[in-house]
CSV table of C-alpha atoms and ligand atoms in Angstrom, one decimal:
chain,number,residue,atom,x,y,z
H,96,UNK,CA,-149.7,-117.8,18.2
H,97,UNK,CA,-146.2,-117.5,16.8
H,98,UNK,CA,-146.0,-113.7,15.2
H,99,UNK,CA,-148.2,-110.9,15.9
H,100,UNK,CA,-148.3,-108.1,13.6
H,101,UNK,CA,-150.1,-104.3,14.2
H,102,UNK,CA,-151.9,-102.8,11.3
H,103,UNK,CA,-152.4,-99.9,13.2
H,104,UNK,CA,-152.6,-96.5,11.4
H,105,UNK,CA,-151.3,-94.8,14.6
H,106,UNK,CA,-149.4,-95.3,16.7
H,107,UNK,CA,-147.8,-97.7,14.7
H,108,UNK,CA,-145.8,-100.2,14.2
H,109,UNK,CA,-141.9,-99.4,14.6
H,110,UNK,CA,-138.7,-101.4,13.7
H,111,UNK,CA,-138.3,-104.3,16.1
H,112,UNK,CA,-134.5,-103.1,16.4
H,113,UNK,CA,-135.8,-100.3,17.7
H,114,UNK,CA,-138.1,-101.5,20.2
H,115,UNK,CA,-134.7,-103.7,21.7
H,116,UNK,CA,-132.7,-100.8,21.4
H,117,UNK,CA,-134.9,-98.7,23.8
H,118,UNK,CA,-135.5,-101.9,26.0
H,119,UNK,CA,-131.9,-102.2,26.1
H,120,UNK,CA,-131.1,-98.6,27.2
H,121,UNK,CA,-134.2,-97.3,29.2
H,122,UNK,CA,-133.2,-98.4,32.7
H,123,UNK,CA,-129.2,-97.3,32.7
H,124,UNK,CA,-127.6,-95.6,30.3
H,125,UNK,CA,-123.8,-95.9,30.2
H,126,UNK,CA,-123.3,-92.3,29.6
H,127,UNK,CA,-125.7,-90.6,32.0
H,128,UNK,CA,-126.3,-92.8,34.8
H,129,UNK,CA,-129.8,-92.7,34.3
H,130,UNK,CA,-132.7,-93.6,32.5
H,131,UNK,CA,-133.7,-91.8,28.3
H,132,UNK,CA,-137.1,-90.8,30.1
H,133,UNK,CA,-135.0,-89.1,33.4
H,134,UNK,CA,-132.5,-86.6,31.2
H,135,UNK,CA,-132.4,-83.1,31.2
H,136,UNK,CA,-133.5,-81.5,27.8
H,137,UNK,CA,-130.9,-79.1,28.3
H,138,UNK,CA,-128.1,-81.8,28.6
H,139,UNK,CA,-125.2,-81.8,26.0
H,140,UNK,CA,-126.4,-85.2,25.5
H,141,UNK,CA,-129.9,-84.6,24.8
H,142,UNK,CA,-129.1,-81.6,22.7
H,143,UNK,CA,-126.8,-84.3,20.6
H,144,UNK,CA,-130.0,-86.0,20.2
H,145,UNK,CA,-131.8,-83.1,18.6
H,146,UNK,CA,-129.3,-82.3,16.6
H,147,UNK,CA,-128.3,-85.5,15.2
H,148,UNK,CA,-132.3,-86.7,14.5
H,149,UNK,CA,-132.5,-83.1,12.7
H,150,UNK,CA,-129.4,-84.1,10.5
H,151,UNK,CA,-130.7,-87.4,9.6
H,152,UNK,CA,-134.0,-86.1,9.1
H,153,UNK,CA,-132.1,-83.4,6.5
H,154,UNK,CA,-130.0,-86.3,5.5
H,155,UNK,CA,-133.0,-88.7,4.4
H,156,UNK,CA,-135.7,-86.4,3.0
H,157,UNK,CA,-132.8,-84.2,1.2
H,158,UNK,CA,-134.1,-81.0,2.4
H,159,UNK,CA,-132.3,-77.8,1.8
H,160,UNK,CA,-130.0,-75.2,3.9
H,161,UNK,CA,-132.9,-72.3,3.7
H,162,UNK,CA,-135.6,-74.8,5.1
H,163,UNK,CA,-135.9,-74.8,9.2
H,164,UNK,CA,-136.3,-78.6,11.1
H,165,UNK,CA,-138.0,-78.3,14.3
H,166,UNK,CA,-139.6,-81.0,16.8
H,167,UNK,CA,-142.8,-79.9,18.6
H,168,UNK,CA,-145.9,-81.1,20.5
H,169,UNK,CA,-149.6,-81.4,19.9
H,170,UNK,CA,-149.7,-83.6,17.3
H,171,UNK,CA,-150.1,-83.3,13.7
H,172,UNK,CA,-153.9,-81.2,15.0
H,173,UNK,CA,-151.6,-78.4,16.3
H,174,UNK,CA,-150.1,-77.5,13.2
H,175,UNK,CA,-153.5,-77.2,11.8
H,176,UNK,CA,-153.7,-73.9,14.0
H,177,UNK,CA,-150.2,-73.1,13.9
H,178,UNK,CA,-149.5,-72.9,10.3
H,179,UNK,CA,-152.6,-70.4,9.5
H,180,UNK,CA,-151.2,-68.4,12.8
H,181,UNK,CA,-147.7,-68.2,11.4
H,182,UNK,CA,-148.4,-68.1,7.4
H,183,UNK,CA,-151.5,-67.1,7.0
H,184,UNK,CA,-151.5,-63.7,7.8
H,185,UNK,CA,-151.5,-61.2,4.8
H,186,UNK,CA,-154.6,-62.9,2.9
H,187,UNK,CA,-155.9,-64.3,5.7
H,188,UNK,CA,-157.2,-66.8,3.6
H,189,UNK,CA,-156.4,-70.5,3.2
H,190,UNK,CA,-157.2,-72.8,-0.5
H,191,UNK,CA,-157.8,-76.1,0.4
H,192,UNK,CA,-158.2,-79.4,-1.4
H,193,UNK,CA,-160.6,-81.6,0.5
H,194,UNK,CA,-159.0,-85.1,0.1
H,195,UNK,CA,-160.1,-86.5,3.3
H,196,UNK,CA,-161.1,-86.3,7.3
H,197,UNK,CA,-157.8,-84.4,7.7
H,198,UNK,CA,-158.1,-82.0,5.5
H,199,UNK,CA,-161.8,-81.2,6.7
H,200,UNK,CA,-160.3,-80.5,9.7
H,201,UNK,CA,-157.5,-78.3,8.7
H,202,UNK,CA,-159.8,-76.3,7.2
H,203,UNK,CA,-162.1,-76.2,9.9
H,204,UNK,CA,-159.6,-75.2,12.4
H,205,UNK,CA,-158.2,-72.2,9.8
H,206,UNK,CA,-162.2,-71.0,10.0
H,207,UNK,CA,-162.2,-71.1,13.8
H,208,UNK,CA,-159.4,-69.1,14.3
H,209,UNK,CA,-161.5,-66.3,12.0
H,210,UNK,CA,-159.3,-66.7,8.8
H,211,UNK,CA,-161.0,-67.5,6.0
H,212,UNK,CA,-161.0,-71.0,4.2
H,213,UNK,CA,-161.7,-72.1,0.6
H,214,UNK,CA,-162.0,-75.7,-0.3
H,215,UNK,CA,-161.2,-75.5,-4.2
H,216,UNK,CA,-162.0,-79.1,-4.4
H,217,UNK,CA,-163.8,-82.1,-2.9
H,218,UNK,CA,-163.8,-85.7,-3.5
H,219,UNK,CA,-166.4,-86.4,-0.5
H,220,UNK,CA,-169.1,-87.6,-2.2
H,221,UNK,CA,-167.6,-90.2,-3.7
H,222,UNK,CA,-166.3,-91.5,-0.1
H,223,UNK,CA,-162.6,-89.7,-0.8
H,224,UNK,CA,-162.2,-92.5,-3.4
H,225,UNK,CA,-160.4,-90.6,-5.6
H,226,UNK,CA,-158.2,-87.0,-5.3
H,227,UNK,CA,-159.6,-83.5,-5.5
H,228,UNK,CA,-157.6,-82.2,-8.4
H,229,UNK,CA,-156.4,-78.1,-8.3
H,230,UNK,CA,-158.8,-76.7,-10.2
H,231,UNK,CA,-157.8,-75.0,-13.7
H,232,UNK,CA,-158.3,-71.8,-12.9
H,233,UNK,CA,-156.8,-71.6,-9.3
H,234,UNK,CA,-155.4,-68.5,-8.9
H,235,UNK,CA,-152.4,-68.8,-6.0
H,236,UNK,CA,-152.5,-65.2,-5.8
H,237,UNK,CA,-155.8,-64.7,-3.8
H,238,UNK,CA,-154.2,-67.0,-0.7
H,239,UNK,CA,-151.8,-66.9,1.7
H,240,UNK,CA,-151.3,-70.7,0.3
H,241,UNK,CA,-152.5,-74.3,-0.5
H,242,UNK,CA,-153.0,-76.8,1.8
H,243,UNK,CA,-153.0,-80.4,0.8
H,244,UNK,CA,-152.6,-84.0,3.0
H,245,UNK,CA,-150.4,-85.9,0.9
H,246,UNK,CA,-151.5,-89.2,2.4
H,247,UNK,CA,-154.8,-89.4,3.6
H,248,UNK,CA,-155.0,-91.8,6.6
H,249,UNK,CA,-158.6,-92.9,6.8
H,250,UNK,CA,-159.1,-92.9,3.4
H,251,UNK,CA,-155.9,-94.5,1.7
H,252,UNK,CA,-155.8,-92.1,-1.5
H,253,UNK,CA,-152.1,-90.3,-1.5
H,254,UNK,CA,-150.6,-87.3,-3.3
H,255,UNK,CA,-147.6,-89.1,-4.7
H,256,UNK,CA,-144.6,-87.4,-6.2
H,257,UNK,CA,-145.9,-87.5,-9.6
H,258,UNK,CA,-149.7,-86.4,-9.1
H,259,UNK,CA,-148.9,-83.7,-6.4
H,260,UNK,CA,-150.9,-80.3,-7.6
H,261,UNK,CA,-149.2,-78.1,-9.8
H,262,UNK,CA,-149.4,-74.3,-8.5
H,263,UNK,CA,-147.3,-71.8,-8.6
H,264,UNK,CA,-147.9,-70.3,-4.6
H,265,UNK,CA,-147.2,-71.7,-1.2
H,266,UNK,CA,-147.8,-75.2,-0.9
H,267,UNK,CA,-148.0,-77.0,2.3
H,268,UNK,CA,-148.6,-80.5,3.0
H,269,UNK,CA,-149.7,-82.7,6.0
H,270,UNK,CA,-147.2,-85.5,5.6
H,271,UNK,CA,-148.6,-87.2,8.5
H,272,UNK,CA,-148.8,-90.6,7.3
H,273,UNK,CA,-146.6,-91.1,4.9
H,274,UNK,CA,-143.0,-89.3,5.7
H,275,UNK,CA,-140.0,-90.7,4.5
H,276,UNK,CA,-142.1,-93.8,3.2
H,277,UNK,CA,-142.3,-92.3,0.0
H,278,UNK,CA,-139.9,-89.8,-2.4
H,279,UNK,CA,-141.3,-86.3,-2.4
H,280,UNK,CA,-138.9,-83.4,-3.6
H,281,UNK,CA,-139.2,-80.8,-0.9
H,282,UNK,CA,-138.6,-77.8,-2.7
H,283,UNK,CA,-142.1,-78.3,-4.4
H,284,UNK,CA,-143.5,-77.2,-0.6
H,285,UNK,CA,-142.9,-74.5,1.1
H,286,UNK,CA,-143.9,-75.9,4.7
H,287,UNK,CA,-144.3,-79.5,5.8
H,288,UNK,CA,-145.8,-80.9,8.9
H,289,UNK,CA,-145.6,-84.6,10.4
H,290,UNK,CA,-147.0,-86.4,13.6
H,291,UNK,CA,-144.4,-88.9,14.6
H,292,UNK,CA,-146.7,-91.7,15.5
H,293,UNK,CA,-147.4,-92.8,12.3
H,294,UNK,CA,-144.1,-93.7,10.5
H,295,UNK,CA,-141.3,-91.8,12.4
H,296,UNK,CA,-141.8,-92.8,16.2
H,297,UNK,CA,-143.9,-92.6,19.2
H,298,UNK,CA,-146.5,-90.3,19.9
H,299,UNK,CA,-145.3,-86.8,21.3
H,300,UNK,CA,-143.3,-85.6,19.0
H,301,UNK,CA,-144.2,-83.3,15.4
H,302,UNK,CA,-142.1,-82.6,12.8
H,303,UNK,CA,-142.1,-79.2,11.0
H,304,UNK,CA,-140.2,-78.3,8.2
H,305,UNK,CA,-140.4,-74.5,6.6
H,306,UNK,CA,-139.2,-72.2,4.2
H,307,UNK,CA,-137.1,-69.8,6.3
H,308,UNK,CA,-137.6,-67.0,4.1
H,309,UNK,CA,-141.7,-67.0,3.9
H,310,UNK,CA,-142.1,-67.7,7.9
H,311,UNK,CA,-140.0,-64.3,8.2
H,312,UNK,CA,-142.5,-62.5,6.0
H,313,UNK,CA,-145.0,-63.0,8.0
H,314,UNK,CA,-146.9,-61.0,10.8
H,315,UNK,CA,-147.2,-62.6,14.0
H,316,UNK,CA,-148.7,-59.8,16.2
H,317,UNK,CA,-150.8,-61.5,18.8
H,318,UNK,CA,-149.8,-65.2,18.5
H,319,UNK,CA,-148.9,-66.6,21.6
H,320,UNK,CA,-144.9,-67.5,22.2
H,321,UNK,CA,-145.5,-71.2,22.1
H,322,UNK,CA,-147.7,-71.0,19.0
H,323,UNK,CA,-144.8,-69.5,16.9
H,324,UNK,CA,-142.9,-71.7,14.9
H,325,UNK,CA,-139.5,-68.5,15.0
H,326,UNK,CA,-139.6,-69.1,19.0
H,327,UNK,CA,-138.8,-72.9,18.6
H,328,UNK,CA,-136.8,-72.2,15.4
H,329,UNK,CA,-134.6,-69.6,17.5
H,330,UNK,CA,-133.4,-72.8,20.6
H,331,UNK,CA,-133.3,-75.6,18.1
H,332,UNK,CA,-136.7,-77.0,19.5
H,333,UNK,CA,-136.0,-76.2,22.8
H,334,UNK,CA,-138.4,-73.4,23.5
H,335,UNK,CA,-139.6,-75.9,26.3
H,336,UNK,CA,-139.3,-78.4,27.6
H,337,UNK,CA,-139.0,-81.2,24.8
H,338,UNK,CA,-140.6,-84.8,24.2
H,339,UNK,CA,-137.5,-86.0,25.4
H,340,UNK,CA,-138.5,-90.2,25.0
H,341,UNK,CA,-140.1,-89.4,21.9
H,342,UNK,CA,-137.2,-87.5,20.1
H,343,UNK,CA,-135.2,-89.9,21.5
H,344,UNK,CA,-136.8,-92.8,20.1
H,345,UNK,CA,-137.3,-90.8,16.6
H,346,UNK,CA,-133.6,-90.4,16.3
H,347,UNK,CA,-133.5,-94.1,16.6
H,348,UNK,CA,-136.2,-94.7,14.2
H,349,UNK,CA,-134.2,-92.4,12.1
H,350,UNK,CA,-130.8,-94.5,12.1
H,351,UNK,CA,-132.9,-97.7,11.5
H,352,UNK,CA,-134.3,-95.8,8.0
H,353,UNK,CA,-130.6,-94.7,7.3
H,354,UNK,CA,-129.4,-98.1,8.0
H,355,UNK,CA,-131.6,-99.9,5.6
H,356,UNK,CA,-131.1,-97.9,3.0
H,357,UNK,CA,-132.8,-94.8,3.4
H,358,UNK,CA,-136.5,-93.3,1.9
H,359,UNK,CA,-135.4,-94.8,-1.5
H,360,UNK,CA,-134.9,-98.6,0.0
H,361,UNK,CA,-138.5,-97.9,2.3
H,362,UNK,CA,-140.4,-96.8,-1.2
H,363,UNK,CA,-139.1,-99.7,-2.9
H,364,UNK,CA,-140.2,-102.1,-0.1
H,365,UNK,CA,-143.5,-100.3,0.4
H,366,UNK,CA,-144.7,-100.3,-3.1
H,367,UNK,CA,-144.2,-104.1,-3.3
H,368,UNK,CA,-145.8,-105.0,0.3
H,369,UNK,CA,-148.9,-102.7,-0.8
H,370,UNK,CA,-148.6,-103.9,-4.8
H,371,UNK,CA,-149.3,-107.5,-3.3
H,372,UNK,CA,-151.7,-106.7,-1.0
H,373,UNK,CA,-154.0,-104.8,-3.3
H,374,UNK,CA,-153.0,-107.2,-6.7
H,375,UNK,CA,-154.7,-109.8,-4.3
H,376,UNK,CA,-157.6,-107.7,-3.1
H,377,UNK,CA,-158.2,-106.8,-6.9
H,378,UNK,CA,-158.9,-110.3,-8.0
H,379,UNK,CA,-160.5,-111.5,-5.3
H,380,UNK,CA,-164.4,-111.6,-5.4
H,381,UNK,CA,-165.1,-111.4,-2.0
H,382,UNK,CA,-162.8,-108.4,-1.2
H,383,UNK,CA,-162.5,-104.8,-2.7
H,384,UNK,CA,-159.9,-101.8,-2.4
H,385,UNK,CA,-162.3,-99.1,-3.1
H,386,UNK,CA,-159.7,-96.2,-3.9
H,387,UNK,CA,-159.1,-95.7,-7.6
H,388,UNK,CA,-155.9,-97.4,-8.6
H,389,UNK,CA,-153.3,-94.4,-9.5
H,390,UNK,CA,-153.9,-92.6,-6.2
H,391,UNK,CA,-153.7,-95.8,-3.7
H,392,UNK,CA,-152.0,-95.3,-0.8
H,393,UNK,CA,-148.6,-97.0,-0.1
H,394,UNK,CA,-149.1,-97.0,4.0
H,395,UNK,CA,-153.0,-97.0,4.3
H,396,UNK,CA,-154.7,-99.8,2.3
H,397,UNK,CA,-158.6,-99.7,2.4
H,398,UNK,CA,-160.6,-102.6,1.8
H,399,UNK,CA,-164.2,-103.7,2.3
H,400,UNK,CA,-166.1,-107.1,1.7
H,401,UNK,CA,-168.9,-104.6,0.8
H,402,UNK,CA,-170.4,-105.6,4.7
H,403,UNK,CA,-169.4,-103.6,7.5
H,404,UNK,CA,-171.0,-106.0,10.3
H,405,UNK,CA,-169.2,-108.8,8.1
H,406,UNK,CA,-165.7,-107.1,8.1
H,407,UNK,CA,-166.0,-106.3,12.0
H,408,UNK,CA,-166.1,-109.6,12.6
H,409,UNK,CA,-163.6,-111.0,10.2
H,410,UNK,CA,-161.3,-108.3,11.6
H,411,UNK,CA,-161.7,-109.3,15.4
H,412,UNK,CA,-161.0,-112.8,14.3
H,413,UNK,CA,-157.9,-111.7,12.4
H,414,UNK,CA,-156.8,-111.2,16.2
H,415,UNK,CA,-156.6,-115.1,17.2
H,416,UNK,CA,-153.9,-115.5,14.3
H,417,UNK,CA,-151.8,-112.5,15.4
H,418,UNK,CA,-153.1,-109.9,13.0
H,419,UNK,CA,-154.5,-107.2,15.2
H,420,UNK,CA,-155.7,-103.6,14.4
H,421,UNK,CA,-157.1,-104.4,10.9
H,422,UNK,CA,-160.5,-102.2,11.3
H,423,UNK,CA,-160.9,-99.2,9.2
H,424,UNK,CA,-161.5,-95.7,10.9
H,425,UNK,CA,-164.8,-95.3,13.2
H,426,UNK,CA,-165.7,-93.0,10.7
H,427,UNK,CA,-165.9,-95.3,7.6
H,428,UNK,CA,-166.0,-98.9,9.0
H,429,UNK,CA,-164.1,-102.2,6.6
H,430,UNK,CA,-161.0,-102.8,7.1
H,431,UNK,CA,-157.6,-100.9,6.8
H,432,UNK,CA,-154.1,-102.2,6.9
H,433,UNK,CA,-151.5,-100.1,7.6
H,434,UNK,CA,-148.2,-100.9,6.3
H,435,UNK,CA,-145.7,-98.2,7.4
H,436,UNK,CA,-141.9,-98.7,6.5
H,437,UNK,CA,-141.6,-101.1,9.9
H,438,UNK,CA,-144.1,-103.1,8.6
H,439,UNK,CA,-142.4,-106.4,7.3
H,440,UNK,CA,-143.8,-108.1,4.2
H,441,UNK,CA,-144.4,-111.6,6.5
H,442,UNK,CA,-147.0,-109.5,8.1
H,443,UNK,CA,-148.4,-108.8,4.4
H,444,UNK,CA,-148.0,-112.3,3.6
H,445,UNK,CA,-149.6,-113.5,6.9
H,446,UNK,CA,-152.5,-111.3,6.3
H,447,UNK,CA,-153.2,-112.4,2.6
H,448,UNK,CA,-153.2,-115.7,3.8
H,449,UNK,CA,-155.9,-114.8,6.3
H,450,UNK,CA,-158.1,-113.1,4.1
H,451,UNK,CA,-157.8,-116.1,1.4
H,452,UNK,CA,-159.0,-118.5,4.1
H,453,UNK,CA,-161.9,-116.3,5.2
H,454,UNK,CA,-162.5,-116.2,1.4
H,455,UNK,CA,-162.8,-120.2,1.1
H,456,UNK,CA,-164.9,-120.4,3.8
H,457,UNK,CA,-167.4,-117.9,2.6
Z,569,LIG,C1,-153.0,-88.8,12.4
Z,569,LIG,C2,-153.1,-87.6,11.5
Z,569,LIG,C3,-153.3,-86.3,11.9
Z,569,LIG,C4,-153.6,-85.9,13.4
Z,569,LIG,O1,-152.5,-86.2,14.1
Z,569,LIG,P1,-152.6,-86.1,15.7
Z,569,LIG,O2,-151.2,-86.3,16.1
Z,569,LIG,O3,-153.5,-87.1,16.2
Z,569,LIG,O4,-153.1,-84.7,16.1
Z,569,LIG,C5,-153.3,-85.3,11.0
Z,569,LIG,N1,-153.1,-85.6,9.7
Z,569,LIG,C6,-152.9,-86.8,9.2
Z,569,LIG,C7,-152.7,-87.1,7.8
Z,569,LIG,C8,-152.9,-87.9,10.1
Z,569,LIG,O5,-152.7,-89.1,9.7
């Protein structure tokens, strides 16, 4: 086996530069005598880190002066509690569109913590294979605002910049899977949420992005100090003690993005490793991407040979030429390749030319 390539959808794969980089300077590090994963988060040159990844981050998604940047924990499922705790509380009430697993769960998580939850849309019964649109006569004013998943992981059906929902309230957006692979124009949100482990780093580190002004609207009587996003706002995401690898390894995930060219260079390479994956799949007889063609995801692509037991097995054989990680979710079964920005086109080119000989064979 020569090359081996993950199709993970998370953790996932990350630049190979970055992977040396780390390897290079986890043991010694010429500046503090000791290893990334030993340093103090209160050390000037930890805090450096912080504040340079939050510049780059700025830097690469264009996102403007009045919008806070802060690096938390949980994983993308804490924010599905903390942003109802923080910005949901004059309407108490939540308008969702049900694109997917993860919106489901957003919503469900808004219900548990005894706000109330309406999913305006739902394109479940169809399998998520198309978008929910916003319904015509949504009316913002009745919620505190909208919450949408911009890529759906499980699913691969995406929000993209031009068929994002039109409303004029709060929009937020789980960017989970698909940050800074994609253009979106941030002042169309008014909060943004990422886990790291799908196209920004390791797991152990979230990004949040907000609108200053609307977070200080808000009252927060009775949510706990860690659950408030102003508390890790005030010490520049050092409310406690940080993710200190995985901000770490972010930042350098971040220069790699910068150094290829930014999110503009990463859409262009993303559309055409996905464009040739599913321009394959689409004439193929033996394979099909269900998801309807405008709304396919860049980072998630979905396929099925219409035989779950059929693409178990194809995708555990995918493993003895290097491909590894090709299964869909448990939930849904069939395969899914995930091609964040690390993801080189040889890995797309490697996997086509897997699936073609599984094809012949058939
Ligand atoms: C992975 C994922 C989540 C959940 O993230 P965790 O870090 O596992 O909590 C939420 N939303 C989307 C879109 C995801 O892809």
């Amino acid at each position: 086996m020569s090359m081996t390539y993950n199709f993970s959808a998370g953790p996932g794969v990350l630049p190979s530069e970055v992977i040396t980089q780390i390897k290079q300077e986890f043991e010694h590090n010429e500046h503090t005598h000791m290893s990334i994963i030993e340093i103090s988060h209160r050390s000037k040159k930890f805090q450096k880190i912080v504040s340079d990844a939050e510049q780059k981050l700025r830097q690469l998604m264009s996102i403007p002066e009045d919008y806070a940047v802060i690096f938390l924990q949980g994983g993308g499922s804490t924010q599905f509690e903390m942003l109802p705790l923080n910005l949901a509380t004059h309407k108490q009430h939540v308008a969702i569109l049900d694109s997917g697993n993860f919106a489901a769960k957003a919503a469900e998580a808004v219900l548990e913590l005894g706000k109330n939850v309406t999913v305006l849309n739902s394109t479940k019964s169809i399998k998520y294979q198309t978008l929910p649109e916003l319904p015509s006569n949504f009316n913002s004013e009745k919620y505190d605002y909208l919450h949408i998943v911009t890529n759906n992981t499980i699913e691969g059906a995406t929000y993209h910049q031009n068929n994002l929902p039109e409303t004029d309230g709060r929009l937020v957006a789980d960017m989970s899977s698909n940050i800074l692979a994609e253009p979106y124009d941030i002042s169309r949100f008014d909060a943004i949420f990422a886990g790291g482990q799908k196209n920004l780093g390791p797991a152990g580190v979230t990004v949040a992005i907000i609108k200053k002004d609307w977070l200080s609207e808000q009252d927060i009587t009775g949510v706990g100090p860690m659950m408030r996003y102003k508390n890790h706002i005030d010490k520049q995401s050092m409310y406690n003690t940080a993710p200190v690898f995985s901000i770490y390894a972010l930042n350098l995930v971040l220069d790699w993005v910068l150094q290829q060219g930014g999110v503009d260079e990463m859409y262009q390479r993303n559309l055409a490793k996905s464009k040739k994956l599913y321009d394959y799949l689409d004439q193929s007889t033996f394979y099909s991407a269900p998801v309807k063609s405008a709304d396919r995801s860049l980072t998630n692509v979905v396929f099925t040979t219409g035989n779950l037991e059929q693409d178990k097995k194809i995708a555990k054989a995918a493993e003895e030429e290097g491909l590894f990680n090709l299964s869909g979710h448990r939930s849904v079964g069939g395969f899914r390749a995930s091609l964040y920005n690390a993801q080189p086109m040889a890995a797309v080119d490697a996997l086509i030319s897997y699936l073609k000989k599984v094809e012949k064979q058939a």
